[in-house]
PDB file of C-alpha atoms in Angstrom:
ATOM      1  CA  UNK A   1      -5.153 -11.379  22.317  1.00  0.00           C
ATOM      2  CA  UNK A   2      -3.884  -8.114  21.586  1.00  0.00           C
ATOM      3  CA  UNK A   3      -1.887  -8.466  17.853  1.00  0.00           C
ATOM      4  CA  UNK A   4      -0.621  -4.959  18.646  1.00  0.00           C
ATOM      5  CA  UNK A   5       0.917  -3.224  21.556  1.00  0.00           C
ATOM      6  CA  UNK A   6       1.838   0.210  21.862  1.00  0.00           C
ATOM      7  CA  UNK A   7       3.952   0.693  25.345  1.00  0.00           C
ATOM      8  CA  UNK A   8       2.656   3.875  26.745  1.00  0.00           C
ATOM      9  CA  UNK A   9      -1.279   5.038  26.892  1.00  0.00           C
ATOM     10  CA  UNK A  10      -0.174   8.337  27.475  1.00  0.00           C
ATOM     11  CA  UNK A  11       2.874  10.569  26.693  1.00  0.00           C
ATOM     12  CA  UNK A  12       3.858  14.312  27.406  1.00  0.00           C
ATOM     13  CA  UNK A  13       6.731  16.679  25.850  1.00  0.00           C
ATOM     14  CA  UNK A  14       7.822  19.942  25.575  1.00  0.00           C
ATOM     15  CA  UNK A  15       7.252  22.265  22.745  1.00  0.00           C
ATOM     16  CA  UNK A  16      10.318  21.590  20.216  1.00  0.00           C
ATOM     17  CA  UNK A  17      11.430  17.781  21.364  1.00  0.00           C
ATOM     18  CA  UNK A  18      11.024  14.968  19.862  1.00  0.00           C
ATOM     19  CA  UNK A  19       7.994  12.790  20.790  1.00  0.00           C
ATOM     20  CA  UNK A  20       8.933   9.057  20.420  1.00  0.00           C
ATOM     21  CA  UNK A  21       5.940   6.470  20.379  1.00  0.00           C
ATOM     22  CA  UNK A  22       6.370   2.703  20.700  1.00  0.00           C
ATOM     23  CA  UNK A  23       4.874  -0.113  19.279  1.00  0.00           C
ATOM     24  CA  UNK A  24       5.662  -3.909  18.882  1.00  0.00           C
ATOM     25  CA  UNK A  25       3.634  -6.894  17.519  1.00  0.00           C
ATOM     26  CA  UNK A  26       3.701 -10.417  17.174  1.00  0.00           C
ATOM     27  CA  UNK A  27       2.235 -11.878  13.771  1.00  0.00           C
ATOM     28  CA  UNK A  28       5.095 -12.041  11.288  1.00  0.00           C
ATOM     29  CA  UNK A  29       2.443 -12.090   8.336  1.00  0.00           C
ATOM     30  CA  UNK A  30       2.001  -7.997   9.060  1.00  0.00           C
ATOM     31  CA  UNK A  31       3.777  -6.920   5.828  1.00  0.00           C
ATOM     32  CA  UNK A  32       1.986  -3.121   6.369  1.00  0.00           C
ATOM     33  CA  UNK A  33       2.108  -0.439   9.477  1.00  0.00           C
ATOM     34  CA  UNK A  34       0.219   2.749   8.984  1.00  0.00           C
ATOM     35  CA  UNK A  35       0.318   4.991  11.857  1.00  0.00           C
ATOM     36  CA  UNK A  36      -3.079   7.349  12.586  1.00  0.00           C
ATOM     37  CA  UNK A  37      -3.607  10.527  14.356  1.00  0.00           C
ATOM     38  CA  UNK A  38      -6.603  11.208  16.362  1.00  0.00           C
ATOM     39  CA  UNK A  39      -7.916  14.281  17.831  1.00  0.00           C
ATOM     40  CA  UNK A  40     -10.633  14.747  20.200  1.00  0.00           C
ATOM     41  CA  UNK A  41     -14.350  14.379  18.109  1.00  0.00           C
ATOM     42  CA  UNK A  42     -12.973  13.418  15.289  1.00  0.00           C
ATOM     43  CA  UNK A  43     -12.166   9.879  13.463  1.00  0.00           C
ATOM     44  CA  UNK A  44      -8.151   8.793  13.245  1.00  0.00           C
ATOM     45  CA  UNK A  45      -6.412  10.140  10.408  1.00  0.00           C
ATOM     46  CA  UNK A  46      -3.950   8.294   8.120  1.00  0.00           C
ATOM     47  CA  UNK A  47      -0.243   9.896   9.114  1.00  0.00           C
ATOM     48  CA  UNK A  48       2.242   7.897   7.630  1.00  0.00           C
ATOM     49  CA  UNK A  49       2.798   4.443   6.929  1.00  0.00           C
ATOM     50  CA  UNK A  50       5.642   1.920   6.792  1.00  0.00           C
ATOM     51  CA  UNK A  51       6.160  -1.046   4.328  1.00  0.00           C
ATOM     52  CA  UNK A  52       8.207  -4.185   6.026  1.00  0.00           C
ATOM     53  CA  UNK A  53      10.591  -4.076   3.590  1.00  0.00           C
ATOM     54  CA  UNK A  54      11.887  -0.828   4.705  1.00  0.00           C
ATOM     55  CA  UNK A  55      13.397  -0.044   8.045  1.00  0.00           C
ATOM     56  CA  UNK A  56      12.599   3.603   8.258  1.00  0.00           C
ATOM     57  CA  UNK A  57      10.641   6.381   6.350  1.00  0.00           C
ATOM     58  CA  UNK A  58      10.058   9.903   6.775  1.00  0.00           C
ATOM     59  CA  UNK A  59       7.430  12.817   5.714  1.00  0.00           C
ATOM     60  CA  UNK A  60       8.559  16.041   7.548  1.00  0.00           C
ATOM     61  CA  UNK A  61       8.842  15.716  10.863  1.00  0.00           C
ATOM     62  CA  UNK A  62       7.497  12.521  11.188  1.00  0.00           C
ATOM     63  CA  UNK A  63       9.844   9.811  10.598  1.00  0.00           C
ATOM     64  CA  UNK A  64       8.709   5.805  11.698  1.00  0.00           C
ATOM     65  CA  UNK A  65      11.731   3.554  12.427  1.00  0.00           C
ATOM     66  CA  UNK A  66      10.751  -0.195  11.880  1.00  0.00           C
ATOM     67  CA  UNK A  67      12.756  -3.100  13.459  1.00  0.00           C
ATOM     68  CA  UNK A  68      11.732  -6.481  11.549  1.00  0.00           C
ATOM     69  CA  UNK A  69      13.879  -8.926  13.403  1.00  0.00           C
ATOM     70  CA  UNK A  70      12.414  -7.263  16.914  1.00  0.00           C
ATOM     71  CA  UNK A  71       9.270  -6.882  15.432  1.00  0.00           C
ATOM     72  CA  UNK A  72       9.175  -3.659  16.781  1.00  0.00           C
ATOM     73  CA  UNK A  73       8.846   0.152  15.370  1.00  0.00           C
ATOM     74  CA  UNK A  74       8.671   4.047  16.278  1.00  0.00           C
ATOM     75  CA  UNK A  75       7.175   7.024  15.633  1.00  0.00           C
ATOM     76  CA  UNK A  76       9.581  10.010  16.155  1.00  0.00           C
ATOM     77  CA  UNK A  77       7.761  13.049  15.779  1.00  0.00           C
ATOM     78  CA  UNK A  78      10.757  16.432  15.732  1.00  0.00           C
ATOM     79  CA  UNK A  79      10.342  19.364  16.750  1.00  0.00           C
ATOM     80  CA  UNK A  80       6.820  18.823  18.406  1.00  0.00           C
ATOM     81  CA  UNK A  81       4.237  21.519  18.639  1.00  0.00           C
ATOM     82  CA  UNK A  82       1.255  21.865  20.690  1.00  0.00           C
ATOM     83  CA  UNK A  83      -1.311  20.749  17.291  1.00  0.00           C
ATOM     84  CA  UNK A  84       0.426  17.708  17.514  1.00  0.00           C
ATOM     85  CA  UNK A  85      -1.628  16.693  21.021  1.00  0.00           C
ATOM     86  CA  UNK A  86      -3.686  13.458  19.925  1.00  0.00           C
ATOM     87  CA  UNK A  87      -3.759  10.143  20.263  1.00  0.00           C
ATOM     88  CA  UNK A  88      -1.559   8.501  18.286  1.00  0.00           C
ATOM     89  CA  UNK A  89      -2.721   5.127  16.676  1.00  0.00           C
ATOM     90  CA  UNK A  90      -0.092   2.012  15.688  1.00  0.00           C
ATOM     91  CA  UNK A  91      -1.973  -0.708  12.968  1.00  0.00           C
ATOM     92  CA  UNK A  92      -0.432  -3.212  11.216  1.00  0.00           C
ATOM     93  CA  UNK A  93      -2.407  -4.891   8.381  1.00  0.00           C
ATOM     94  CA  UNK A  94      -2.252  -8.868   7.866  1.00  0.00           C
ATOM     95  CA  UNK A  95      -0.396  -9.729   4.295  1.00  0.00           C
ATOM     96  CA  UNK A  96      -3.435 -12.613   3.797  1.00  0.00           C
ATOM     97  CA  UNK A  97      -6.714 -10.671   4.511  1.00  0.00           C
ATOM     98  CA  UNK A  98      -5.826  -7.190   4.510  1.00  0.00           C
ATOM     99  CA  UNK A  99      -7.239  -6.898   7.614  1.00  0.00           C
ATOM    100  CA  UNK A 100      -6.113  -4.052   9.934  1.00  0.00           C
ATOM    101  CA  UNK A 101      -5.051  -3.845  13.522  1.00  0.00           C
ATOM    102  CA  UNK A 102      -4.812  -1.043  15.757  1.00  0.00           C
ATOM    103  CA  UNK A 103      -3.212  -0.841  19.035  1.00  0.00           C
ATOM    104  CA  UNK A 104      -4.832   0.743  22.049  1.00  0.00           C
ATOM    105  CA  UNK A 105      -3.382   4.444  21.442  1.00  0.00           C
ATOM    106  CA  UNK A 106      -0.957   6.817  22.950  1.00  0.00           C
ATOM    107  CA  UNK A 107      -2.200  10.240  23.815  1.00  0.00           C
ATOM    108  CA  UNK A 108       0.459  12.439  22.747  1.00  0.00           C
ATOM    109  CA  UNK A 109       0.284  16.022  24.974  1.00  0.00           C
ATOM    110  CA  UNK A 110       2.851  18.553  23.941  1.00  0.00           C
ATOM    111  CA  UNK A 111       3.275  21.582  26.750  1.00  0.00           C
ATOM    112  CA  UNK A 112       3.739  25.124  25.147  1.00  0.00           C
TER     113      UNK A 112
ATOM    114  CA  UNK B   1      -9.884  16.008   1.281  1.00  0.00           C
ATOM    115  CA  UNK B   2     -12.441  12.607   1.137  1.00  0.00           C
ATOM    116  CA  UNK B   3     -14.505  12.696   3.676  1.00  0.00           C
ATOM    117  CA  UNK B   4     -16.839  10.074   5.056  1.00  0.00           C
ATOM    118  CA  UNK B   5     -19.855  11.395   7.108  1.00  0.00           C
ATOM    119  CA  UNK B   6     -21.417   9.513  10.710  1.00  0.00           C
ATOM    120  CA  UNK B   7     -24.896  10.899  11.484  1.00  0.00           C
ATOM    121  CA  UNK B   8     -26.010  11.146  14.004  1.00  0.00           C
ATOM    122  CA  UNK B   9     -23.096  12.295  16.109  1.00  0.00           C
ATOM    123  CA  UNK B  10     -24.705  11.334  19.416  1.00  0.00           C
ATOM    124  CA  UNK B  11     -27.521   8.849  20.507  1.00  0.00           C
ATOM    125  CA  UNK B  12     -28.785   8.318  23.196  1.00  0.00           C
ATOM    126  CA  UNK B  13     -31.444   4.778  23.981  1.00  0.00           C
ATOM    127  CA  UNK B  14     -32.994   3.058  26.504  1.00  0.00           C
ATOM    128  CA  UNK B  15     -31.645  -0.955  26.916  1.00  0.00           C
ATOM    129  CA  UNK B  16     -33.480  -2.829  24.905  1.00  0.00           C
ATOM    130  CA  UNK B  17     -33.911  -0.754  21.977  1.00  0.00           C
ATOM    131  CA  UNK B  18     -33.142  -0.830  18.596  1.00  0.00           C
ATOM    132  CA  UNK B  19     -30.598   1.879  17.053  1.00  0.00           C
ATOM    133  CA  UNK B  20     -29.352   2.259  13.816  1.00  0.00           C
ATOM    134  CA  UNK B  21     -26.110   4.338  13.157  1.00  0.00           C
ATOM    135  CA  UNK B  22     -25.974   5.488   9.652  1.00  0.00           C
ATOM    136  CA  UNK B  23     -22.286   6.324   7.449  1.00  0.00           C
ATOM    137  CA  UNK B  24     -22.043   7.757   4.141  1.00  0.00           C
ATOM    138  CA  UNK B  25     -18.816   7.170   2.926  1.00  0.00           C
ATOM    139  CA  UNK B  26     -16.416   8.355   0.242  1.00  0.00           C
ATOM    140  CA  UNK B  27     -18.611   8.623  -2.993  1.00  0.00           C
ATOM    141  CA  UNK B  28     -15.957   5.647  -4.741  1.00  0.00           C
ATOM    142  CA  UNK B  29     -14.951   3.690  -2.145  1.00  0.00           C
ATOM    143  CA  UNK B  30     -15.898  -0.098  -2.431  1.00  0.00           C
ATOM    144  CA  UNK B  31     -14.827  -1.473   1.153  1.00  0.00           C
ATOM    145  CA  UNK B  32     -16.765  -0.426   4.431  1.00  0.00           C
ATOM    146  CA  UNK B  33     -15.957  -1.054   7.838  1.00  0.00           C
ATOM    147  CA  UNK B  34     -17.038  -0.624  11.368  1.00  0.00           C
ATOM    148  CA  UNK B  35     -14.859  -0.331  14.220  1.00  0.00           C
ATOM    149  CA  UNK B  36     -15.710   0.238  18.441  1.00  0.00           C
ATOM    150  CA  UNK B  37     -14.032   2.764  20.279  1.00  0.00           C
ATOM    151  CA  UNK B  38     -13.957   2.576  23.981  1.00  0.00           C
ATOM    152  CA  UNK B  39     -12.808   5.424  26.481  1.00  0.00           C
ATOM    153  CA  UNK B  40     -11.264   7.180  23.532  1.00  0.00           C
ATOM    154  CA  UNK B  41      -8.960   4.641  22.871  1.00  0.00           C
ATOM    155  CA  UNK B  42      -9.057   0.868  22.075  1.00  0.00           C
ATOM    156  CA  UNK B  43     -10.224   0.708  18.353  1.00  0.00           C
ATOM    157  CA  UNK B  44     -11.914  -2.638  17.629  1.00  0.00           C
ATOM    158  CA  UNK B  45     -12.585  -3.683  14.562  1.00  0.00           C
ATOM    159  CA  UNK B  46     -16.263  -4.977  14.446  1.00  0.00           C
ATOM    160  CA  UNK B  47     -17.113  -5.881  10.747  1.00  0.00           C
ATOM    161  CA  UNK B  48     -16.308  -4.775   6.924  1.00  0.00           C
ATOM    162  CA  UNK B  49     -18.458  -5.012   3.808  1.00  0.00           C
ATOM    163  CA  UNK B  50     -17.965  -5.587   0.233  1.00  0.00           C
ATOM    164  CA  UNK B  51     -20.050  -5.848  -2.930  1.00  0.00           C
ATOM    165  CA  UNK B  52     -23.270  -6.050  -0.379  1.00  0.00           C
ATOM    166  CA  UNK B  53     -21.771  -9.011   1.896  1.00  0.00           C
ATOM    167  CA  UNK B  54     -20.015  -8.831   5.271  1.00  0.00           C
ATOM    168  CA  UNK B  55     -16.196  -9.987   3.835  1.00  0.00           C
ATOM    169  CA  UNK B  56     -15.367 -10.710   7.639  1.00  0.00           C
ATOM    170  CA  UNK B  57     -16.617 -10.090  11.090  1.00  0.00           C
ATOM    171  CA  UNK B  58     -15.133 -10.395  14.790  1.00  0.00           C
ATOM    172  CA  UNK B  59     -16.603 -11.725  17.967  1.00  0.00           C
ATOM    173  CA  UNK B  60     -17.628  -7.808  19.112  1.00  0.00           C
ATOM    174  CA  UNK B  61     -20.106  -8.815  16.148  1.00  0.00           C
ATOM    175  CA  UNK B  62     -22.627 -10.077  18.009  1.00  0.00           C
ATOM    176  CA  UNK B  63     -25.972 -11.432  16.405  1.00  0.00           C
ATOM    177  CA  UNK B  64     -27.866  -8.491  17.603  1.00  0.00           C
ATOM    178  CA  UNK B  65     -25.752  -6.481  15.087  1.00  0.00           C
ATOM    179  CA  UNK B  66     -26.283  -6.556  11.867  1.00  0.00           C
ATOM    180  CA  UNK B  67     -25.184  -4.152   8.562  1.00  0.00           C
ATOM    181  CA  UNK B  68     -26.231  -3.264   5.058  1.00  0.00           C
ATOM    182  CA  UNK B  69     -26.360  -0.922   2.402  1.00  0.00           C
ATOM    183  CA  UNK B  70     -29.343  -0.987   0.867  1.00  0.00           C
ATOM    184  CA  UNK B  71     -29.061   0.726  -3.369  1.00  0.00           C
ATOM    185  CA  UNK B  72     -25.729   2.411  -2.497  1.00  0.00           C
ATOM    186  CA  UNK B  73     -26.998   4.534   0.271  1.00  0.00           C
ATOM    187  CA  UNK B  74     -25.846   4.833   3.832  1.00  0.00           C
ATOM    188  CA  UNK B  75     -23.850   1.900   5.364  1.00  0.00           C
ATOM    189  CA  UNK B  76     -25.893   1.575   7.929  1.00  0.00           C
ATOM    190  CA  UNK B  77     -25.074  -0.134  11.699  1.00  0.00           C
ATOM    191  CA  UNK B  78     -28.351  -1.518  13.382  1.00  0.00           C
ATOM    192  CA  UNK B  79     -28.096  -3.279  16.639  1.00  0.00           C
ATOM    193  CA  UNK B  80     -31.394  -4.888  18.001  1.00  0.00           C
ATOM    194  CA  UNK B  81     -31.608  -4.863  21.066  1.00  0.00           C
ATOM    195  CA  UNK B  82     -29.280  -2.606  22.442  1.00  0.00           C
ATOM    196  CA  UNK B  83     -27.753  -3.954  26.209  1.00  0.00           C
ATOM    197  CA  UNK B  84     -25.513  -1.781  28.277  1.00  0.00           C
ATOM    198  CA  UNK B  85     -22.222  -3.052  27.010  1.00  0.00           C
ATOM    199  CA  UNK B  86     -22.715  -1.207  23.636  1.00  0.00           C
ATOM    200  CA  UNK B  87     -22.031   2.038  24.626  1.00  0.00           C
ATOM    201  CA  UNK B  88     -19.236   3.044  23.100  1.00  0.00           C
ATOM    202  CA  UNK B  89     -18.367   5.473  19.864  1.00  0.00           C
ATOM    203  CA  UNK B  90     -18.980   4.023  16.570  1.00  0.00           C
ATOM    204  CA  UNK B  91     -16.626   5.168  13.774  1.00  0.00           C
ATOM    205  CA  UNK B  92     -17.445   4.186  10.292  1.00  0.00           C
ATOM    206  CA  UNK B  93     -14.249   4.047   7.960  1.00  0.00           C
ATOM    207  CA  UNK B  94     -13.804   3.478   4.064  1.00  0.00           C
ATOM    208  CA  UNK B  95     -11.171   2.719   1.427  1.00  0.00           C
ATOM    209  CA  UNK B  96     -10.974   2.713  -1.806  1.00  0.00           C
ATOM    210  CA  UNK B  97      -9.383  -1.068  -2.601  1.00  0.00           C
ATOM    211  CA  UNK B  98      -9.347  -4.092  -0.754  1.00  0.00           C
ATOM    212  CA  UNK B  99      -5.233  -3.634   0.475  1.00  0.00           C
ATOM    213  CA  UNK B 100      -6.649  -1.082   3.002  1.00  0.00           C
ATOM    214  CA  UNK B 101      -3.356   1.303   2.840  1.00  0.00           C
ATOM    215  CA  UNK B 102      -5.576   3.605   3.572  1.00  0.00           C
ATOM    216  CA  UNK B 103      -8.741   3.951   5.163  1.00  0.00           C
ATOM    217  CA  UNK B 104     -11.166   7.204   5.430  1.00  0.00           C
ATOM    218  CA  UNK B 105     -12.955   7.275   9.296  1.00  0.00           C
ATOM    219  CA  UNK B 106     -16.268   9.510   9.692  1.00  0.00           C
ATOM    220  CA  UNK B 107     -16.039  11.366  13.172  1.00  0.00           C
ATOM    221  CA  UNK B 108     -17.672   8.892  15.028  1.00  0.00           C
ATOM    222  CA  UNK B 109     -21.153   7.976  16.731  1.00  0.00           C
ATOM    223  CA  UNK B 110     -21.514   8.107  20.090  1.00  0.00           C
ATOM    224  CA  UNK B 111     -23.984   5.295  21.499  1.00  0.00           C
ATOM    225  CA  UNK B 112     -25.189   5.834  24.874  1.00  0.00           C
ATOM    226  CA  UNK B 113     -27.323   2.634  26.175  1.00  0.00           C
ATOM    227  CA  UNK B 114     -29.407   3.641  29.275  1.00  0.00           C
TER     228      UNK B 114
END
C-alpha cells in the first residue's frame, strides 16, 4: 500500500515558470514532509521540508504549500531553470517511529 | 557538505551469488539505512540500523539479506544468494538522530543479477 502518492511520474516546463509538484497521503500520524531532489547518478538530496503545523514554507524559490485537512501538499518551484531537471521526491515521516516514506518521484524537465 | 560514500558504484553477479555492497557514512551519524531504487524511481525503504541492531526492517528484507557494521567500519549490505529480482540500485543513507529530518544518501550501488 502506497502511504505516499505523488500525481504525476513525469513533468515538463519552460525556462522561467513555475513547476508545481503534487503529493497526497493517507496516515494522519505523518507530522513531517521533507521534499528531496535527485539527479541522475547521484543519491536524493534533502530540499526543503515542511512541519504539519504549518501550511506553507519557503527557501528561495522553492516554496511547499501543505493542506492538513486534504492531506495534501505542493512543491512550487518559481522561476524554473534548466539545473532544476530531477526527480523530485515527496516523504513524509511517521510521528511514532520516525520512519520515512517516499513517494514514487516526479521527474521534473525544464526546456531552455 | 557531509557526504556518505557507496562503493562500489556498479556490480555486476551471476544468480546465485553472494554480493556485498559496502557504505561509509557521515563520520557522526548514529542511524543507517538502506533503501531500493527501481527504474530510477520508487525508493523503498529496506532496513535501518542503530547501536549495531536492525531498529526495523520491511518485507523487501528478505532473509537472504542481511546487514552489519562490524568496529564502526562500513555499513555493509550482503545478500546471499542473489536471484534476479534484486537488481536494482542500492542507496545507503545516514542521519545524525533518530527524528530523521534529515538524512545523508551515498550515490547509489547499482546491482545487476545475471
Amino acid at each position: 500500500q502506497q502511504q505516499v502518492r505523488q500525481s504525476s511520474q513525469s513533468l515538463t516546463v519552460w525556462e522561467g515558470e513555475t513547476a508545481i509538484l503534487n503529493c497526497s497521503y493517507e496516515n494522519s500520524a505523518f507530522d513531517y514532509f521533507p521534499w528531496y531532489q535527485q539527479f541522475p547518478g547521484e543519491g536524493p538530496a534533502l530540499l526543503i521540508a515542511i512541519r504539519s503545523v504549518s501550511d506553507k514554507k519557503e527557501d528561495g524559490r522553492f516554496t511547499i504549500f501543505f493542506n492538513k485537512r486534504e492531506k495534501n501538499l505542493s512543491l512550487h518551484i518559481k522561476d524554473s531553470q534548466p539545473g532544476d531537471s530531477a526527480t523530485y521526491f515527496c516523504a513524509a515521516r511517521e510521528a511514532s517511529n520516525n520512519r520515512i516514506f517516499f513517494g514514487d518521484g516526479t521527474q521534473l524537465v525544464v526546456k531552455p | 557538505g557531509p557526504k556518505v560514500l557507496q562503493i562500489p558504484s556498479h556490480q555486476i553477479i551471476d544468480m546465485g551469488q553472494m554480493v556485498t555492497l559496502n557504505c561509509d557514512p557521515v563520520s557522526n551519524h548514529l542511524y543507517f539505512y538502506w533503501y531500493k531504487q527501481i527504474l530510477g524511481q520508487q525508493m523503498e525503504f529496506l532496513v535501518n540500523f542503530y547501536n549495531g541492531k536492525v531498529m526495523e526492517k520491511s518485507k523487501l528484507f528478505k532473509d537472504q539479506f542481511s546487514v552489519e557494521r562490524p568496529d564502526g567500519s562500513y555499513f555493509t549490505l550482503k545478500i546471499q544468494p542473489t536471484a534476479l529480482e534484486d537488481s536494482a540500485v542500492y542507496f545507503c543513507a545516514s542521519s545524525l538522530q533518530q527524528s530523521n529530518e534529515r538524512l545523508f544518501f551515498g550515490h547509489g550501488t547499482k546491482l545487476s543479477v545475471l
